[in-house]
Amino acid sequence: NCYGLDVSAEMLATARASVARAGLTDRIRLAQADATGFDPQALFGRPGFDRIVISYALSMIPPWQPVLAEALRRLGAGGSLHIVDFGDQARLPQAFKRLLSRWLALFHVAPRDDLPRIIRELAETAGANCRVDALFRGYAVHAVAEMPAA
């Protein structure tokens, strides 16, 4: 079963239409909620999740650190949080980095340069193992936090 949290009613409607077109309405359930605090029992009839995926969203959410804390809190035993987002672009050519930063700013996207440090700290506090990799010369960050099995 797949479960999804979305922040936009329009995006949710689009996702529901896609799920219906794919014939997966019996397997995928979508709900709109605030990622910084939600009740998975009320939304999905379950206490937590085996997998949570956050893809290129933290760079667009002003209170992004509470989103990570909440995601870790909602993982079940043996569950994992998978994150990919814009990185610090540290090893990209400076001209490309400046151009990319300007382009992202047009869409209110702010790379979280301290994402690797913050996810490691939050994972440690939550009792999760965490690995973080910089991808494509710092263009992106990929992090996985795994809760111990019961």
Short mmCIF file of C-alpha atoms in Angstrom, two decimals:
data_model
loop_
_atom_site.label_atom_id
_atom_site.label_comp_id
_atom_site.label_asym_id
_atom_site.label_seq_id
_atom_site.Cartn_x
_atom_site.Cartn_y
_atom_site.Cartn_z
CA ASN A 1 0.00 0.00 0.00
CA CYS A 2 1.14 3.54 -0.72
CA TYR A 3 0.23 6.59 1.30
CA GLY A 4 0.94 10.18 0.32
CA LEU A 5 0.92 13.54 2.08
CA ASP A 6 0.48 16.60 -0.07
CA VAL A 7 0.47 20.33 0.67
CA SER A 8 -1.62 21.55 -2.26
CA ALA A 9 -5.28 20.78 -3.00
CA GLU A 10 -4.56 21.18 -6.72
CA MET A 11 -1.63 18.76 -6.56
CA LEU A 12 -3.76 16.35 -4.57
CA ALA A 13 -6.50 16.44 -7.22
CA THR A 14 -3.92 15.79 -9.94
CA ALA A 15 -2.45 12.90 -7.97
CA ARG A 16 -5.90 11.40 -7.36
CA ALA A 17 -6.66 11.56 -11.09
CA SER A 18 -3.34 9.86 -11.88
CA VAL A 19 -3.99 7.11 -9.33
CA ALA A 20 -7.48 6.55 -10.76
CA ARG A 21 -6.15 6.44 -14.35
CA ALA A 22 -3.62 3.83 -13.28
CA GLY A 23 -6.37 1.76 -11.65
CA LEU A 24 -4.66 1.91 -8.25
CA THR A 25 -7.34 3.52 -6.08
CA ASP A 26 -7.63 0.30 -4.07
CA ARG A 27 -3.87 0.37 -3.30
CA ILE A 28 -2.98 4.06 -2.99
CA ARG A 29 -4.59 6.45 -0.55
CA LEU A 30 -3.79 10.17 -0.63
CA ALA A 31 -4.45 12.84 1.98
CA GLN A 32 -3.68 16.50 2.51
CA ALA A 33 -1.86 17.34 5.73
CA ASP A 34 0.76 19.58 7.29
CA ALA A 35 4.06 17.71 7.10
CA THR A 36 5.26 19.34 10.33
CA GLY A 37 2.53 17.63 12.36
CA PHE A 38 -0.14 15.15 11.33
CA ASP A 39 -1.98 12.13 12.65
CA PRO A 40 -1.39 9.07 10.44
CA GLN A 41 -4.02 7.16 12.39
CA ALA A 42 -6.69 9.72 11.49
CA LEU A 43 -5.51 10.14 7.89
CA PHE A 44 -4.67 6.55 6.96
CA GLY A 45 -5.84 4.33 9.81
CA ARG A 46 -2.31 3.37 10.83
CA PRO A 47 0.12 4.53 13.54
CA GLY A 48 3.15 5.06 11.28
CA PHE A 49 4.96 4.11 8.10
CA ASP A 50 7.54 1.64 6.82
CA ARG A 51 8.89 4.15 4.27
CA ILE A 52 8.72 7.90 3.96
CA VAL A 53 10.12 9.61 0.87
CA ILE A 54 10.78 13.35 0.62
CA SER A 55 11.91 14.34 -2.86
CA TYR A 56 12.96 17.92 -3.64
CA ALA A 57 10.44 19.35 -1.17
CA LEU A 58 12.49 20.45 1.84
CA SER A 59 14.02 23.24 -0.24
CA MET A 60 10.51 24.69 -0.66
CA ILE A 61 9.18 24.30 2.89
CA PRO A 62 10.15 27.15 5.22
CA PRO A 63 9.89 25.06 8.43
CA TRP A 64 11.83 22.16 6.86
CA GLN A 65 13.57 20.95 10.03
CA PRO A 66 10.28 20.11 11.82
CA VAL A 67 9.27 18.14 8.71
CA LEU A 68 12.32 15.90 9.15
CA ALA A 69 11.67 15.49 12.87
CA GLU A 70 8.03 14.56 12.23
CA ALA A 71 8.96 12.10 9.48
CA LEU A 72 11.42 10.34 11.78
CA ARG A 73 8.81 10.29 14.54
CA ARG A 74 6.31 8.60 12.22
CA LEU A 75 8.59 5.73 11.17
CA GLY A 76 7.82 2.29 12.51
CA ALA A 77 10.45 -0.19 13.72
CA GLY A 78 12.70 -1.06 10.78
CA GLY A 79 11.25 1.84 8.79
CA SER A 80 13.29 4.24 6.68
CA LEU A 81 13.20 7.87 5.65
CA HIS A 82 14.57 8.61 2.17
CA ILE A 83 15.45 12.17 1.21
CA VAL A 84 16.78 13.72 -1.96
CA ASP A 85 17.01 17.47 -2.37
CA PHE A 86 19.26 20.20 -3.69
CA GLY A 87 22.74 20.19 -2.18
CA ASP A 88 25.23 22.94 -1.45
CA GLN A 89 26.65 22.76 -5.02
CA ALA A 90 30.11 23.08 -3.46
CA ARG A 91 31.97 21.31 -6.26
CA LEU A 92 30.05 22.78 -9.20
CA PRO A 93 31.64 25.46 -11.38
CA GLN A 94 30.98 28.87 -9.79
CA ALA A 95 29.22 30.30 -12.87
CA PHE A 96 26.83 27.32 -12.98
CA LYS A 97 26.24 27.54 -9.21
CA ARG A 98 25.33 31.25 -9.46
CA LEU A 99 22.99 30.62 -12.41
CA LEU A 100 21.34 27.66 -10.67
CA SER A 101 20.87 29.66 -7.46
CA ARG A 102 19.17 32.50 -9.34
CA TRP A 103 16.94 30.10 -11.25
CA LEU A 104 15.90 28.24 -8.07
CA ALA A 105 15.17 31.54 -6.30
CA LEU A 106 12.66 32.41 -9.03
CA PHE A 107 10.59 29.45 -7.79
CA HIS A 108 11.18 30.15 -4.07
CA VAL A 109 13.51 27.17 -3.79
CA ALA A 110 16.29 27.48 -1.22
CA PRO A 111 18.82 24.65 -1.00
CA ARG A 112 19.36 23.62 2.61
CA ASP A 113 23.14 23.68 2.89
CA ASP A 114 22.97 22.28 6.41
CA LEU A 115 20.65 19.37 5.48
CA PRO A 116 23.39 16.72 5.94
CA ARG A 117 24.24 17.94 9.44
CA ILE A 118 20.60 18.41 10.50
CA ILE A 119 19.39 14.99 9.30
CA ARG A 120 22.33 13.30 11.04
CA GLU A 121 21.55 15.12 14.31
CA LEU A 122 17.82 14.43 14.14
CA ALA A 123 18.39 10.78 13.22
CA GLU A 124 20.77 10.33 16.14
CA THR A 125 18.22 11.90 18.51
CA ALA A 126 15.52 9.58 17.13
CA GLY A 127 17.75 6.51 17.49
CA ALA A 128 18.04 6.00 13.72
CA ASN A 129 21.07 5.09 11.65
CA CYS A 130 21.77 7.65 8.96
CA ARG A 131 23.86 7.89 5.82
CA VAL A 132 24.21 10.98 3.67
CA ASP A 133 25.81 11.29 0.25
CA ALA A 134 26.51 14.31 -1.92
CA LEU A 135 25.59 13.58 -5.53
CA PHE A 136 26.72 15.15 -8.79
CA ARG A 137 29.41 17.43 -7.35
CA GLY A 138 27.06 18.68 -4.64
CA TYR A 139 24.08 19.34 -6.90
CA ALA A 140 21.96 17.04 -4.73
CA VAL A 141 21.95 15.38 -1.32
CA HIS A 142 20.70 11.84 -0.77
CA ALA A 143 20.02 10.76 2.82
CA VAL A 144 18.57 7.61 4.31
CA ALA A 145 17.68 7.30 7.99
CA GLU A 146 16.71 3.83 9.21
CA MET A 147 15.05 2.94 12.48
CA PRO A 148 16.26 -0.25 14.14
CA ALA A 149 14.04 -3.31 13.71
CA ALA A 150 11.96 -4.29 16.72
#
